[in-house]
Coordinates of C-alpha atoms in Angstrom, one line a residue:
Chain A
M13 CA -115.0 44.8 78.4
I14 CA -113.3 44.7 75.0
I15 CA -115.1 43.0 72.2
V16 CA -113.3 41.0 69.5
Y17 CA -114.5 38.8 66.7
K18 CA -113.9 35.1 66.5
L19 CA -112.6 33.3 63.4
T20 CA -112.4 29.7 62.5
E21 CA -109.0 28.3 61.5
I22 CA -110.0 28.4 57.9
Q23 CA -111.2 32.0 58.1
K24 CA -107.9 33.0 59.8
D25 CA -105.9 31.4 57.0
I26 CA -108.0 33.4 54.4
I27 CA -107.4 36.8 56.0
I28 CA -104.0 36.6 57.7
N29 CA -101.7 39.3 56.3
K30 CA -104.3 40.4 53.7
R31 CA -105.2 44.0 53.2
F32 CA -108.5 45.0 54.8
D33 CA -108.2 48.5 53.4
S34 CA -105.8 50.4 51.1
D35 CA -103.0 50.5 53.6
Q36 CA -103.7 48.2 56.5
Y37 CA -103.5 44.4 57.0
F38 CA -105.5 42.0 59.1
N39 CA -103.6 40.6 62.1
P40 CA -105.5 37.7 63.6
I41 CA -104.1 36.6 67.0
Q42 CA -105.1 33.9 69.5
D43 CA -106.7 34.6 72.9
I44 CA -106.2 32.7 76.1
D45 CA -108.5 30.0 74.9
N46 CA -106.6 29.8 71.6
N47 CA -109.5 31.2 69.7
W48 CA -108.4 33.2 66.6
I49 CA -109.7 36.7 66.8
I50 CA -109.6 40.1 65.0
S51 CA -110.4 43.4 66.5
K52 CA -113.5 45.7 66.2
E53 CA -111.3 48.2 64.4
E54 CA -110.4 45.7 61.7
V55 CA -114.0 44.6 61.3
D56 CA -115.3 48.2 61.2
Q57 CA -112.7 49.5 58.7
S58 CA -112.6 46.5 56.3
L59 CA -113.6 47.1 52.8
A60 CA -116.8 45.7 51.2
I61 CA -115.0 42.7 49.8
W62 CA -114.5 41.5 53.3
G63 CA -118.2 41.9 54.2
W64 CA -118.3 38.5 55.8
V65 CA -116.1 39.6 58.7
K66 CA -118.9 41.8 59.9
N67 CA -120.9 38.7 60.6
L68 CA -118.3 37.1 62.8
P69 CA -119.4 36.2 66.3
A70 CA -118.5 38.7 69.0
I71 CA -116.7 37.5 72.1
E72 CA -115.0 39.1 75.1
W73 CA -111.3 39.7 74.7
K74 CA -109.3 37.5 77.0
P75 CA -105.6 37.9 76.3
K76 CA -102.9 35.4 76.9
P77 CA -100.8 36.4 79.9
E78 CA -97.5 38.1 78.9
F79 CA -94.5 38.7 81.0
L80 CA -91.3 40.8 80.5
Chain B
M19 CA -75.2 75.4 47.3
S20 CA -75.8 78.4 45.2
L21 CA -75.5 78.6 41.4
G22 CA -75.0 82.3 41.5
L23 CA -78.4 82.7 39.8
G24 CA -80.3 83.3 43.0
L25 CA -81.2 79.6 43.2
N26 CA -80.7 77.6 46.4
M27 CA -80.3 73.9 45.7
A28 CA -81.2 72.9 49.2
K29 CA -84.7 74.3 48.9
T30 CA -87.7 73.9 46.6
K31 CA -89.7 76.8 45.5
V32 CA -93.4 76.0 45.7
S33 CA -95.9 78.7 45.2
G34 CA -93.6 81.3 46.4
V35 CA -92.7 79.4 49.6
S36 CA -89.3 77.7 49.9
F37 CA -89.3 74.4 51.7
D38 CA -86.4 72.2 52.7
A39 CA -85.9 69.6 50.0
D40 CA -86.3 66.7 52.3
A41 CA -89.5 68.2 53.8
Q42 CA -90.8 68.7 50.3
A43 CA -90.0 65.1 49.3
F44 CA -92.0 63.9 52.3
I45 CA -94.9 66.3 51.6
D46 CA -95.1 65.0 48.0
A47 CA -94.8 61.3 48.9
A48 CA -97.5 61.6 51.6
S49 CA -99.7 63.9 49.5
I50 CA -99.9 66.4 52.3
T51 CA -101.9 69.4 51.1
D52 CA -102.9 71.2 54.3
A53 CA -100.8 74.4 54.6
T54 CA -100.4 74.1 58.3
Q55 CA -99.2 70.5 58.1
K56 CA -96.8 71.5 55.3
D57 CA -95.3 74.3 57.3
A58 CA -95.0 72.2 60.4
I59 CA -93.2 69.4 58.5
N60 CA -90.8 72.0 57.0
T61 CA -90.1 73.6 60.4
L62 CA -89.6 70.1 61.9
V63 CA -87.0 69.0 59.3
I64 CA -85.0 72.2 59.7
A65 CA -85.0 71.9 63.5
L66 CA -84.0 68.3 63.4
K67 CA -81.1 69.1 61.1
D68 CA -80.0 72.1 63.2
G69 CA -80.1 70.0 66.4
G70 CA -78.0 67.2 65.1
V71 CA -81.0 64.7 65.3
W72 CA -81.6 64.3 61.5
V73 CA -78.2 62.8 60.7
K74 CA -78.5 60.3 63.6
S75 CA -82.0 59.1 62.8
L76 CA -82.8 56.2 60.4
A77 CA -86.6 56.4 60.7
L78 CA -88.7 59.4 61.7
Y79 CA -92.5 58.9 61.7
P80 CA -94.4 62.2 62.1
M81 CA -97.8 60.5 61.9
V82 CA -99.2 63.5 60.1
G83 CA -102.1 63.6 57.5
G84 CA -104.7 61.6 59.3
T85 CA -104.7 58.3 57.4
A86 CA -102.7 55.1 57.3
A87 CA -101.7 56.0 53.7
K88 CA -100.0 59.2 55.0
H89 CA -98.8 58.0 58.4
K90 CA -96.8 55.2 56.8
F91 CA -94.1 57.4 55.4
N92 CA -90.6 57.8 56.9
L93 CA -89.7 61.5 57.0
K94 CA -86.0 60.6 56.5
D95 CA -86.6 58.5 53.4
P96 CA -90.2 58.8 52.0
R97 CA -90.0 56.2 49.3
D98 CA -92.8 53.6 49.5
L99 CA -90.4 50.7 50.1
N100 CA -89.6 48.4 52.9
A101 CA -86.0 49.4 52.4
A102 CA -86.9 53.0 53.2
F103 CA -88.4 51.8 56.5
R104 CA -91.8 52.7 55.3
L105 CA -94.4 51.5 57.9
T106 CA -96.8 48.7 57.2
F107 CA -99.8 48.8 59.5
F108 CA -101.3 45.5 60.9
G109 CA -104.4 45.1 63.0
G110 CA -106.7 47.6 64.5
W111 CA -105.2 51.1 64.3
T112 CA -107.4 54.2 64.4
H113 CA -105.8 57.0 62.3
G114 CA -106.8 60.7 62.6
A115 CA -105.5 64.2 62.9
N116 CA -104.0 63.5 66.3
G117 CA -101.9 60.6 65.1
A118 CA -102.2 56.8 65.1
L119 CA -104.0 55.0 68.0
P120 CA -103.2 51.3 68.4
N121 CA -105.9 49.2 70.0
G122 CA -103.9 47.3 72.5
T123 CA -105.0 44.0 71.2
T124 CA -103.9 43.4 67.5
A125 CA -102.3 46.6 66.2
Y126 CA -98.7 47.1 65.3
A127 CA -96.7 48.6 62.5
D128 CA -93.6 47.0 61.0
T129 CA -90.7 49.4 60.4
F130 CA -88.5 46.9 58.5
L131 CA -85.6 48.4 60.4
V132 CA -83.5 45.5 61.8
P133 CA -81.0 46.6 64.5
S134 CA -78.5 43.8 63.7
V135 CA -78.5 44.9 60.0
D136 CA -79.2 48.6 60.1
I137 CA -77.4 49.8 63.2
A138 CA -73.7 48.8 63.2
D139 CA -72.8 49.4 66.8
A140 CA -74.7 47.7 69.6
N141 CA -73.5 50.5 71.8
D142 CA -75.4 53.1 69.8
G143 CA -79.1 53.4 69.4
H144 CA -82.3 55.2 70.2
L145 CA -86.1 54.7 70.1
S146 CA -88.7 57.4 70.7
Y147 CA -92.5 57.5 71.1
Y148 CA -94.7 60.6 71.5
S149 CA -97.7 59.3 73.5
R150 CA -100.9 61.3 73.7
T151 CA -102.4 58.8 76.1
D152 CA -102.0 58.6 79.8
N153 CA -102.5 55.0 80.9
I154 CA -100.9 51.9 82.2
G155 CA -100.8 48.4 80.9
S156 CA -98.6 45.6 79.5
Y157 CA -97.7 47.8 76.6
M158 CA -94.4 48.0 74.7
D159 CA -94.7 51.1 72.7
I160 CA -91.9 50.5 70.2
G161 CA -89.3 47.8 69.8
C162 CA -88.1 44.3 69.0
S163 CA -86.3 41.4 70.5
G164 CA -84.0 38.6 69.1
L165 CA -80.7 36.8 69.7
S166 CA -81.6 37.0 73.4
S167 CA -81.5 40.8 73.2
S168 CA -84.2 43.5 73.5
F169 CA -84.4 46.9 71.8
D170 CA -87.5 48.5 73.1
L171 CA -89.3 51.2 75.0
S172 CA -92.4 51.3 77.2
C173 CA -93.6 54.6 78.6
K174 CA -95.0 52.8 81.6
F175 CA -95.6 49.1 82.1
T176 CA -97.9 47.1 84.4
G177 CA -96.5 47.4 87.9
N178 CA -95.6 51.1 87.5
I179 CA -92.3 50.5 85.8
G180 CA -90.6 52.2 82.8
V181 CA -88.9 50.0 80.3
V182 CA -85.9 50.8 78.2
A183 CA -83.6 48.4 76.4
I184 CA -81.0 49.2 73.8
N185 CA -79.4 45.8 72.9
M186 CA -79.7 44.3 76.3
A187 CA -80.2 40.7 77.4
D188 CA -83.1 41.9 79.5
S189 CA -85.3 44.9 79.3
N190 CA -84.1 47.5 81.8
T191 CA -86.9 48.3 84.1
F192 CA -87.1 51.1 86.7
A193 CA -89.8 52.4 89.0
Y194 CA -92.0 54.9 87.3
S195 CA -95.5 55.9 88.3
G196 CA -95.7 59.2 86.4
T197 CA -97.8 60.1 83.4
T198 CA -97.4 58.6 79.9
N199 CA -98.7 61.5 77.8
A200 CA -95.3 62.8 76.8
F201 CA -92.4 62.4 74.5
F202 CA -90.2 59.5 75.6
I203 CA -86.7 58.8 74.2
A204 CA -84.6 55.7 75.0
S205 CA -81.0 56.2 74.0
Q206 CA -77.5 54.8 74.3
N207 CA -74.8 57.0 73.0
N208 CA -71.6 54.9 72.7
V209 CA -71.1 54.7 76.4
N210 CA -70.8 51.0 77.2
D211 CA -73.5 49.5 79.3
V212 CA -75.4 52.7 79.9
R213 CA -79.0 53.1 78.9
R214 CA -81.0 56.3 79.4
M215 CA -84.6 57.3 79.2
F216 CA -85.7 60.9 78.7
K217 CA -89.2 62.3 79.2
N218 CA -89.9 65.6 77.5
G219 CA -86.2 66.3 77.1
V220 CA -85.4 65.6 80.8
L221 CA -83.5 62.6 82.1
L222 CA -85.9 60.1 83.7
N223 CA -83.5 57.2 84.2
N224 CA -79.9 56.4 83.7
S225 CA -78.9 52.8 84.2
S226 CA -75.9 50.6 83.7
V227 CA -76.9 47.2 82.3
A228 CA -74.7 44.6 80.6
Q229 CA -74.1 45.1 76.9
N230 CA -75.5 42.5 74.4
V231 CA -76.0 42.3 70.6
N232 CA -78.4 44.0 68.3
P233 CA -81.6 42.0 67.8
D234 CA -82.2 40.4 64.5
N235 CA -85.9 41.2 64.1
S236 CA -87.5 44.4 62.8
I237 CA -88.6 47.1 65.1
A238 CA -92.4 47.4 65.5
V239 CA -94.3 50.6 66.4
G240 CA -97.1 49.8 68.9
A241 CA -95.7 46.4 70.1
R242 CA -92.6 44.3 70.5
N243 CA -91.7 42.2 67.5
S244 CA -90.0 38.9 68.5
G245 CA -90.0 37.6 64.9
A246 CA -92.3 34.6 65.4
A247 CA -94.9 36.9 67.0
R248 CA -95.7 40.3 68.3
S249 CA -96.5 41.0 72.0
F250 CA -97.3 43.7 74.5
F251 CA -99.6 45.5 72.1
S252 CA -99.8 49.2 73.0
A253 CA -102.9 51.3 73.5
R254 CA -101.2 54.7 73.4
E255 CA -101.9 57.2 70.6
C256 CA -98.7 57.9 68.7
A257 CA -98.0 61.4 67.5
F258 CA -94.4 60.7 66.6
A259 CA -92.0 57.8 66.7
S260 CA -88.4 57.2 65.6
A261 CA -85.4 54.8 65.6
G262 CA -81.7 55.3 64.9
L263 CA -78.4 56.1 66.6
G264 CA -78.0 57.4 70.1
F265 CA -78.0 61.1 71.2
T266 CA -76.1 63.4 73.4
D267 CA -78.0 65.2 76.1
A268 CA -78.0 68.4 73.9
E269 CA -79.4 66.5 71.0
M270 CA -82.0 64.9 73.2
L271 CA -83.3 68.3 74.2
S272 CA -83.2 69.6 70.6
F273 CA -85.2 66.5 69.6
Y274 CA -87.9 67.1 72.2
N275 CA -88.1 70.8 71.4
A276 CA -88.4 70.1 67.6
V277 CA -91.1 67.4 68.0
Q278 CA -93.0 69.4 70.7
A279 CA -93.1 72.4 68.4
F280 CA -94.2 70.2 65.5
N281 CA -97.1 68.8 67.5
T282 CA -98.0 72.2 68.9
S283 CA -98.3 73.6 65.4
L284 CA -100.8 70.8 64.7
S285 CA -102.7 71.6 68.0
R286 CA -102.1 68.0 69.3
Q287 CA -99.4 68.6 71.8
V288 CA -99.5 67.1 75.3

């Protein structure tokens, strides 16, 4: 089971395309239930200024189906 | 070029060791200090030039140095600019000595290389991905789509299929159940309608599919970029990636040999 971290719409708007470390940017996406989420890697690697993301609720990753 | 003074303008003298000037430029930009990595980069550049691969490549990402700050640079043009096709990493990548591992959920890197702008001929193009991971999933390892065309590569997709598309209305799929820890190259070399996939320098698939236009979105490493969104996030560790013009069979083999030797020097070959 892959764990991801759930954002509110407002939180998503705050972090989208913002740097979470010196050379990497947040990429919030929506799961199958249209929750906005970021990954464990983004949470773990984010700098201290983004401390609040480490308190986001953890949920199971449920991707939207994709087809070629 | 020689000035007759014992100086070779194509090389840079650094601490008694002469490096190719392009290799040195990358080493400087990426702040590579490890001697093994520096030697490997220099050998790689020379091999790519000797094999005819360098001149045909627009973006070469050696993923060397262990951090996003070093992995982002384009060996062909190591300026820290979008116009130099410098990578910008989004989402959850894990960077280390073996390369860059996307997480399969949110991670991709924008190359800023747009096929419709940067590759003149829709009949001419390549993508490559050196995967250190053997797995299967709905993963597009590198590519983009737009204008009803795809320009992408998947080492192996759900359903045991390989995917290769060089400016095609639909991704070309073929049955493939082999391993994915290898160097894959998708190429079209000015032969109308023919797309080819190579694995470790050996032809894996050769298909004839109707020609279409170059997509108008930038190529992503680790996903397919469709402009409005990214999809098919990969979970395969990348130890090299590239994009540019298509190759002959001889160039394809030279490319594999050069990249394999590079990764072997760094003790991360598969």
